[in-house]
């Protein structure tokens, strides 16, 4: 691969990562506005944003940094520079969530079907963003990073660990809401729908958009 082709290749992948982050942040913003619960990885920041005087974007950044620190605890000497620069996309992700929340502020769902409609749109957007992020083959977001770290350390399949990580995130969010809000906040049926459908939609994209994935890899 010549230098120019290599630069174009890397630029293409970085652009895919950024596009994926933007789409995922729009997804979280819509889910926040719908108030039926966000994706598992965003459930803790969503609950925290209801308990402390910080936005969901700000709590997302802090939570992602905490997850990256957990990666360091798990990996130790195997914690590399790719792990070290994970806060960069996390900061962009959190900042864009708040930006999209402001941009979508005109959306004020007043009945349940409107809330569910926004939730379903957010799930499709999340899957689209994840599809772009994964195919960018650049950096992992912290949610996937901690799953990859645990899978590496305990020599378990990534998919199995990712499911367990997502379940742990939801449980943590539920505990936070019950302990500090004395009730269930920020985690609802939208969280379950996102957990059940996002991976399946990503798999559908992978199966039907093979030309795109081949273009990305070339």
PDB file of C-alpha atoms in Angstrom:
ATOM      1  CA  UNK A   1       0.000   0.000   0.000  1.00  0.00           C
ATOM      2  CA  UNK A   2       1.479   3.365  -1.059  1.00  0.00           C
ATOM      3  CA  UNK A   3       1.705   6.283   1.370  1.00  0.00           C
ATOM      4  CA  UNK A   4      -1.169   8.175  -0.282  1.00  0.00           C
ATOM      5  CA  UNK A   5      -3.401   5.105  -0.258  1.00  0.00           C
ATOM      6  CA  UNK A   6      -2.499   4.467   3.365  1.00  0.00           C
ATOM      7  CA  UNK A   7      -3.436   8.043   4.323  1.00  0.00           C
ATOM      8  CA  UNK A   8      -6.757   7.764   2.485  1.00  0.00           C
ATOM      9  CA  UNK A   9      -7.394   4.389   4.138  1.00  0.00           C
ATOM     10  CA  UNK A  10      -6.763   5.766   7.628  1.00  0.00           C
ATOM     11  CA  UNK A  11      -8.770   8.941   6.947  1.00  0.00           C
ATOM     12  CA  UNK A  12     -11.704   6.845   5.740  1.00  0.00           C
ATOM     13  CA  UNK A  13     -11.684   4.831   8.939  1.00  0.00           C
ATOM     14  CA  UNK A  14     -11.406   7.875  11.213  1.00  0.00           C
ATOM     15  CA  UNK A  15     -14.328   9.500   9.370  1.00  0.00           C
ATOM     16  CA  UNK A  16     -16.380   6.329   9.879  1.00  0.00           C
ATOM     17  CA  UNK A  17     -15.591   6.394  13.606  1.00  0.00           C
ATOM     18  CA  UNK A  18     -16.622  10.045  13.932  1.00  0.00           C
ATOM     19  CA  UNK A  19     -19.794   9.423  11.910  1.00  0.00           C
ATOM     20  CA  UNK A  20     -20.610   6.453  14.123  1.00  0.00           C
ATOM     21  CA  UNK A  21     -20.103   8.541  17.271  1.00  0.00           C
ATOM     22  CA  UNK A  22     -22.334  11.327  15.951  1.00  0.00           C
ATOM     23  CA  UNK A  23     -25.120   8.900  15.086  1.00  0.00           C
ATOM     24  CA  UNK A  24     -24.846   7.138  18.450  1.00  0.00           C
ATOM     25  CA  UNK A  25     -24.923  10.445  20.326  1.00  0.00           C
ATOM     26  CA  UNK A  26     -28.067  11.452  18.406  1.00  0.00           C
ATOM     27  CA  UNK A  27     -29.544   8.110  19.418  1.00  0.00           C
ATOM     28  CA  UNK A  28     -28.859   8.689  23.115  1.00  0.00           C
ATOM     29  CA  UNK A  29     -30.317  12.206  22.891  1.00  0.00           C
ATOM     30  CA  UNK A  30     -33.551  10.907  21.342  1.00  0.00           C
ATOM     31  CA  UNK A  31     -33.829   8.164  23.949  1.00  0.00           C
ATOM     32  CA  UNK A  32     -33.293  10.757  26.684  1.00  0.00           C
ATOM     33  CA  UNK A  33     -36.080  12.922  25.293  1.00  0.00           C
ATOM     34  CA  UNK A  34     -38.397   9.912  24.891  1.00  0.00           C
ATOM     35  CA  UNK A  35     -37.910   9.156  28.638  1.00  0.00           C
ATOM     36  CA  UNK A  36     -38.497   5.416  28.197  1.00  0.00           C
ATOM     37  CA  UNK A  37     -34.912   4.490  29.010  1.00  0.00           C
ATOM     38  CA  UNK A  38     -31.652   4.564  27.095  1.00  0.00           C
ATOM     39  CA  UNK A  39     -29.344   1.783  25.901  1.00  0.00           C
ATOM     40  CA  UNK A  40     -27.634  -0.351  28.596  1.00  0.00           C
ATOM     41  CA  UNK A  41     -24.283   1.463  28.273  1.00  0.00           C
ATOM     42  CA  UNK A  42     -26.005   4.845  28.697  1.00  0.00           C
ATOM     43  CA  UNK A  43     -28.318   3.745  31.500  1.00  0.00           C
ATOM     44  CA  UNK A  44     -25.945   4.680  34.335  1.00  0.00           C
ATOM     45  CA  UNK A  45     -25.135   8.162  32.929  1.00  0.00           C
ATOM     46  CA  UNK A  46     -28.857   8.689  32.301  1.00  0.00           C
ATOM     47  CA  UNK A  47     -29.758   7.884  35.907  1.00  0.00           C
ATOM     48  CA  UNK A  48     -26.855   9.967  37.232  1.00  0.00           C
ATOM     49  CA  UNK A  49     -28.004  12.959  35.151  1.00  0.00           C
ATOM     50  CA  UNK A  50     -31.291  12.797  37.070  1.00  0.00           C
ATOM     51  CA  UNK A  51     -29.552  12.641  40.445  1.00  0.00           C
ATOM     52  CA  UNK A  52     -26.771  15.226  40.126  1.00  0.00           C
ATOM     53  CA  UNK A  53     -26.591  18.733  38.581  1.00  0.00           C
ATOM     54  CA  UNK A  54     -24.846  17.499  35.433  1.00  0.00           C
ATOM     55  CA  UNK A  55     -26.095  16.853  31.911  1.00  0.00           C
ATOM     56  CA  UNK A  56     -26.289  13.356  30.452  1.00  0.00           C
ATOM     57  CA  UNK A  57     -23.364  14.241  28.200  1.00  0.00           C
ATOM     58  CA  UNK A  58     -21.214  15.252  31.163  1.00  0.00           C
ATOM     59  CA  UNK A  59     -22.105  12.157  33.176  1.00  0.00           C
ATOM     60  CA  UNK A  60     -21.387  10.051  30.083  1.00  0.00           C
ATOM     61  CA  UNK A  61     -17.855  11.472  29.826  1.00  0.00           C
ATOM     62  CA  UNK A  62     -17.167  10.861  33.520  1.00  0.00           C
ATOM     63  CA  UNK A  63     -18.615   7.351  33.346  1.00  0.00           C
ATOM     64  CA  UNK A  64     -16.580   6.480  30.253  1.00  0.00           C
ATOM     65  CA  UNK A  65     -13.383   7.649  31.975  1.00  0.00           C
ATOM     66  CA  UNK A  66     -14.259   5.461  34.977  1.00  0.00           C
ATOM     67  CA  UNK A  67     -14.736   2.493  32.641  1.00  0.00           C
ATOM     68  CA  UNK A  68     -11.341   3.171  31.032  1.00  0.00           C
ATOM     69  CA  UNK A  69      -9.764   3.157  34.499  1.00  0.00           C
ATOM     70  CA  UNK A  70     -11.401  -0.223  35.078  1.00  0.00           C
ATOM     71  CA  UNK A  71      -9.823  -1.395  31.819  1.00  0.00           C
ATOM     72  CA  UNK A  72      -6.430  -0.426  33.252  1.00  0.00           C
ATOM     73  CA  UNK A  73      -7.165  -2.398  36.446  1.00  0.00           C
ATOM     74  CA  UNK A  74      -8.105  -5.442  34.365  1.00  0.00           C
ATOM     75  CA  UNK A  75      -5.302  -5.241  31.799  1.00  0.00           C
ATOM     76  CA  UNK A  76      -2.423  -3.691  33.783  1.00  0.00           C
ATOM     77  CA  UNK A  77       0.726  -4.288  31.695  1.00  0.00           C
ATOM     78  CA  UNK A  78      -1.421  -5.078  28.647  1.00  0.00           C
ATOM     79  CA  UNK A  79      -3.067  -1.639  28.835  1.00  0.00           C
ATOM     80  CA  UNK A  80      -1.762  -0.030  25.634  1.00  0.00           C
ATOM     81  CA  UNK A  81      -1.827   3.378  23.992  1.00  0.00           C
ATOM     82  CA  UNK A  82      -5.055   2.499  22.144  1.00  0.00           C
ATOM     83  CA  UNK A  83      -6.705   2.167  25.554  1.00  0.00           C
ATOM     84  CA  UNK A  84      -5.034   5.344  26.751  1.00  0.00           C
ATOM     85  CA  UNK A  85      -6.565   7.538  24.037  1.00  0.00           C
ATOM     86  CA  UNK A  86     -10.096   6.185  24.494  1.00  0.00           C
ATOM     87  CA  UNK A  87     -11.123   9.334  26.441  1.00  0.00           C
ATOM     88  CA  UNK A  88     -10.896  11.330  23.189  1.00  0.00           C
ATOM     89  CA  UNK A  89     -13.881   9.726  21.433  1.00  0.00           C
ATOM     90  CA  UNK A  90     -15.654   9.551  24.795  1.00  0.00           C
ATOM     91  CA  UNK A  91     -15.391  13.329  25.213  1.00  0.00           C
ATOM     92  CA  UNK A  92     -16.678  13.876  21.674  1.00  0.00           C
ATOM     93  CA  UNK A  93     -19.499  11.402  22.310  1.00  0.00           C
ATOM     94  CA  UNK A  94     -20.597  13.104  25.528  1.00  0.00           C
ATOM     95  CA  UNK A  95     -20.357  16.617  24.085  1.00  0.00           C
ATOM     96  CA  UNK A  96     -22.410  15.647  21.037  1.00  0.00           C
ATOM     97  CA  UNK A  97     -25.095  14.019  23.200  1.00  0.00           C
ATOM     98  CA  UNK A  98     -25.700  17.362  24.907  1.00  0.00           C
ATOM     99  CA  UNK A  99     -25.591  19.170  21.555  1.00  0.00           C
ATOM    100  CA  UNK A 100     -28.214  16.849  20.082  1.00  0.00           C
ATOM    101  CA  UNK A 101     -30.387  17.120  23.209  1.00  0.00           C
ATOM    102  CA  UNK A 102     -30.468  20.886  22.606  1.00  0.00           C
ATOM    103  CA  UNK A 103     -31.074  20.483  18.873  1.00  0.00           C
ATOM    104  CA  UNK A 104     -33.926  18.043  19.475  1.00  0.00           C
ATOM    105  CA  UNK A 105     -35.493  20.125  22.262  1.00  0.00           C
ATOM    106  CA  UNK A 106     -38.431  20.938  19.964  1.00  0.00           C
ATOM    107  CA  UNK A 107     -39.445  17.270  20.261  1.00  0.00           C
ATOM    108  CA  UNK A 108     -41.819  17.018  23.195  1.00  0.00           C
ATOM    109  CA  UNK A 109     -43.600  13.658  23.082  1.00  0.00           C
ATOM    110  CA  UNK A 110     -46.779  13.957  25.095  1.00  0.00           C
ATOM    111  CA  UNK A 111     -48.331  10.536  24.528  1.00  0.00           C
ATOM    112  CA  UNK A 112     -46.902   7.045  24.871  1.00  0.00           C
ATOM    113  CA  UNK A 113     -46.881   6.133  21.167  1.00  0.00           C
ATOM    114  CA  UNK A 114     -44.771   9.225  20.439  1.00  0.00           C
ATOM    115  CA  UNK A 115     -42.339   8.230  23.171  1.00  0.00           C
ATOM    116  CA  UNK A 116     -42.149   4.687  21.819  1.00  0.00           C
ATOM    117  CA  UNK A 117     -41.673   5.971  18.270  1.00  0.00           C
ATOM    118  CA  UNK A 118     -38.697   8.088  19.342  1.00  0.00           C
ATOM    119  CA  UNK A 119     -37.328   5.142  21.304  1.00  0.00           C
ATOM    120  CA  UNK A 120     -37.479   2.837  18.286  1.00  0.00           C
ATOM    121  CA  UNK A 121     -35.846   5.474  16.077  1.00  0.00           C
ATOM    122  CA  UNK A 122     -33.094   5.821  18.686  1.00  0.00           C
ATOM    123  CA  UNK A 123     -32.511   2.053  18.643  1.00  0.00           C
ATOM    124  CA  UNK A 124     -32.127   1.999  14.846  1.00  0.00           C
ATOM    125  CA  UNK A 125     -29.759   4.976  15.036  1.00  0.00           C
ATOM    126  CA  UNK A 126     -27.755   3.309  17.789  1.00  0.00           C
ATOM    127  CA  UNK A 127     -27.353   0.151  15.723  1.00  0.00           C
ATOM    128  CA  UNK A 128     -26.314   2.241  12.705  1.00  0.00           C
ATOM    129  CA  UNK A 129     -23.730   4.093  14.779  1.00  0.00           C
ATOM    130  CA  UNK A 130     -22.373   0.873  16.249  1.00  0.00           C
ATOM    131  CA  UNK A 131     -22.147  -0.593  12.735  1.00  0.00           C
ATOM    132  CA  UNK A 132     -20.025   2.353  11.593  1.00  0.00           C
ATOM    133  CA  UNK A 133     -17.932   2.317  14.779  1.00  0.00           C
ATOM    134  CA  UNK A 134     -17.157  -1.389  14.502  1.00  0.00           C
ATOM    135  CA  UNK A 135     -16.328  -1.186  10.805  1.00  0.00           C
ATOM    136  CA  UNK A 136     -14.062   1.823  11.347  1.00  0.00           C
ATOM    137  CA  UNK A 137     -11.581  -0.628  12.905  1.00  0.00           C
ATOM    138  CA  UNK A 138     -10.019   2.211  14.881  1.00  0.00           C
ATOM    139  CA  UNK A 139     -10.840   2.797  18.549  1.00  0.00           C
ATOM    140  CA  UNK A 140     -13.305   0.942  20.731  1.00  0.00           C
ATOM    141  CA  UNK A 141     -15.632   2.949  22.886  1.00  0.00           C
ATOM    142  CA  UNK A 142     -15.285   2.297  26.612  1.00  0.00           C
ATOM    143  CA  UNK A 143     -18.319  -0.005  26.759  1.00  0.00           C
ATOM    144  CA  UNK A 144     -16.822  -2.329  24.189  1.00  0.00           C
ATOM    145  CA  UNK A 145     -13.319  -1.727  25.568  1.00  0.00           C
ATOM    146  CA  UNK A 146     -14.085  -3.054  29.040  1.00  0.00           C
ATOM    147  CA  UNK A 147     -15.823  -6.089  27.508  1.00  0.00           C
ATOM    148  CA  UNK A 148     -12.793  -6.754  25.308  1.00  0.00           C
ATOM    149  CA  UNK A 149     -10.471  -6.339  28.312  1.00  0.00           C
ATOM    150  CA  UNK A 150     -12.449  -8.793  30.426  1.00  0.00           C
ATOM    151  CA  UNK A 151     -12.705 -11.253  27.528  1.00  0.00           C
ATOM    152  CA  UNK A 152      -8.921 -11.065  27.066  1.00  0.00           C
ATOM    153  CA  UNK A 153      -8.156 -11.434  30.774  1.00  0.00           C
ATOM    154  CA  UNK A 154     -10.547 -14.325  31.449  1.00  0.00           C
ATOM    155  CA  UNK A 155     -10.239 -15.879  27.974  1.00  0.00           C
ATOM    156  CA  UNK A 156     -13.976 -15.799  27.287  1.00  0.00           C
ATOM    157  CA  UNK A 157     -15.836 -15.001  24.036  1.00  0.00           C
ATOM    158  CA  UNK A 158     -16.294 -11.251  23.525  1.00  0.00           C
ATOM    159  CA  UNK A 159     -20.007 -11.613  22.776  1.00  0.00           C
ATOM    160  CA  UNK A 160     -20.642 -13.454  26.030  1.00  0.00           C
ATOM    161  CA  UNK A 161     -18.771 -10.883  28.087  1.00  0.00           C
ATOM    162  CA  UNK A 162     -20.463  -7.976  26.270  1.00  0.00           C
ATOM    163  CA  UNK A 163     -23.896  -9.295  27.235  1.00  0.00           C
ATOM    164  CA  UNK A 164     -22.761  -9.625  30.853  1.00  0.00           C
ATOM    165  CA  UNK A 165     -21.313  -6.112  30.837  1.00  0.00           C
ATOM    166  CA  UNK A 166     -24.574  -4.675  29.465  1.00  0.00           C
ATOM    167  CA  UNK A 167     -26.587  -6.529  32.108  1.00  0.00           C
ATOM    168  CA  UNK A 168     -24.221  -5.229  34.799  1.00  0.00           C
ATOM    169  CA  UNK A 169     -24.702  -1.656  33.541  1.00  0.00           C
ATOM    170  CA  UNK A 170     -28.482  -1.954  33.774  1.00  0.00           C
ATOM    171  CA  UNK A 171     -28.305  -3.518  37.248  1.00  0.00           C
ATOM    172  CA  UNK A 172     -25.996  -0.715  38.409  1.00  0.00           C
ATOM    173  CA  UNK A 173     -28.397   1.901  37.016  1.00  0.00           C
ATOM    174  CA  UNK A 174     -31.356   0.257  38.760  1.00  0.00           C
ATOM    175  CA  UNK A 175     -29.469   0.120  42.069  1.00  0.00           C
ATOM    176  CA  UNK A 176     -28.463   3.785  41.789  1.00  0.00           C
ATOM    177  CA  UNK A 177     -32.032   4.850  41.103  1.00  0.00           C
ATOM    178  CA  UNK A 178     -33.520   2.749  43.896  1.00  0.00           C
ATOM    179  CA  UNK A 179     -30.948   3.837  46.491  1.00  0.00           C
ATOM    180  CA  UNK A 180     -30.787   7.553  45.718  1.00  0.00           C
ATOM    181  CA  UNK A 181     -34.187   8.273  44.117  1.00  0.00           C
ATOM    182  CA  UNK A 182     -36.123   5.668  46.129  1.00  0.00           C
ATOM    183  CA  UNK A 183     -37.766   4.528  42.918  1.00  0.00           C
ATOM    184  CA  UNK A 184     -37.020   3.398  39.390  1.00  0.00           C
ATOM    185  CA  UNK A 185     -35.866   6.261  37.176  1.00  0.00           C
ATOM    186  CA  UNK A 186     -34.014   6.327  33.865  1.00  0.00           C
ATOM    187  CA  UNK A 187     -34.409   2.602  33.222  1.00  0.00           C
ATOM    188  CA  UNK A 188     -37.583   1.476  31.511  1.00  0.00           C
ATOM    189  CA  UNK A 189     -38.857  -0.634  28.638  1.00  0.00           C
ATOM    190  CA  UNK A 190     -36.737   1.357  26.182  1.00  0.00           C
ATOM    191  CA  UNK A 191     -33.621  -0.029  27.856  1.00  0.00           C
ATOM    192  CA  UNK A 192     -34.864  -3.591  27.378  1.00  0.00           C
ATOM    193  CA  UNK A 193     -35.867  -2.929  23.754  1.00  0.00           C
ATOM    194  CA  UNK A 194     -32.438  -1.454  23.020  1.00  0.00           C
ATOM    195  CA  UNK A 195     -30.683  -4.420  24.628  1.00  0.00           C
ATOM    196  CA  UNK A 196     -32.763  -6.912  22.629  1.00  0.00           C
ATOM    197  CA  UNK A 197     -32.785  -5.222  19.219  1.00  0.00           C
ATOM    198  CA  UNK A 198     -29.535  -3.306  18.752  1.00  0.00           C
ATOM    199  CA  UNK A 199     -27.303  -6.336  18.227  1.00  0.00           C
ATOM    200  CA  UNK A 200     -29.810  -7.957  15.894  1.00  0.00           C
ATOM    201  CA  UNK A 201     -30.035  -4.829  13.748  1.00  0.00           C
ATOM    202  CA  UNK A 202     -26.233  -4.606  13.580  1.00  0.00           C
ATOM    203  CA  UNK A 203     -26.131  -8.243  12.471  1.00  0.00           C
ATOM    204  CA  UNK A 204     -28.710  -7.449   9.762  1.00  0.00           C
ATOM    205  CA  UNK A 205     -26.539  -4.568   8.520  1.00  0.00           C
ATOM    206  CA  UNK A 206     -23.491  -6.833   8.447  1.00  0.00           C
ATOM    207  CA  UNK A 207     -25.398  -9.452   6.464  1.00  0.00           C
ATOM    208  CA  UNK A 208     -26.991  -7.116   3.909  1.00  0.00           C
ATOM    209  CA  UNK A 209     -24.360  -4.381   3.518  1.00  0.00           C
ATOM    210  CA  UNK A 210     -21.464  -6.602   2.485  1.00  0.00           C
ATOM    211  CA  UNK A 211     -20.424  -4.255  -0.339  1.00  0.00           C
ATOM    212  CA  UNK A 212     -20.028  -1.462   2.178  1.00  0.00           C
ATOM    213  CA  UNK A 213     -17.924  -3.544   4.569  1.00  0.00           C
ATOM    214  CA  UNK A 214     -15.710  -4.683   1.679  1.00  0.00           C
ATOM    215  CA  UNK A 215     -15.250  -1.045   0.601  1.00  0.00           C
ATOM    216  CA  UNK A 216     -14.257  -0.122   4.149  1.00  0.00           C
ATOM    217  CA  UNK A 217     -11.673  -2.903   4.314  1.00  0.00           C
ATOM    218  CA  UNK A 218     -10.071  -2.009   0.952  1.00  0.00           C
TER     219      UNK A 218
END
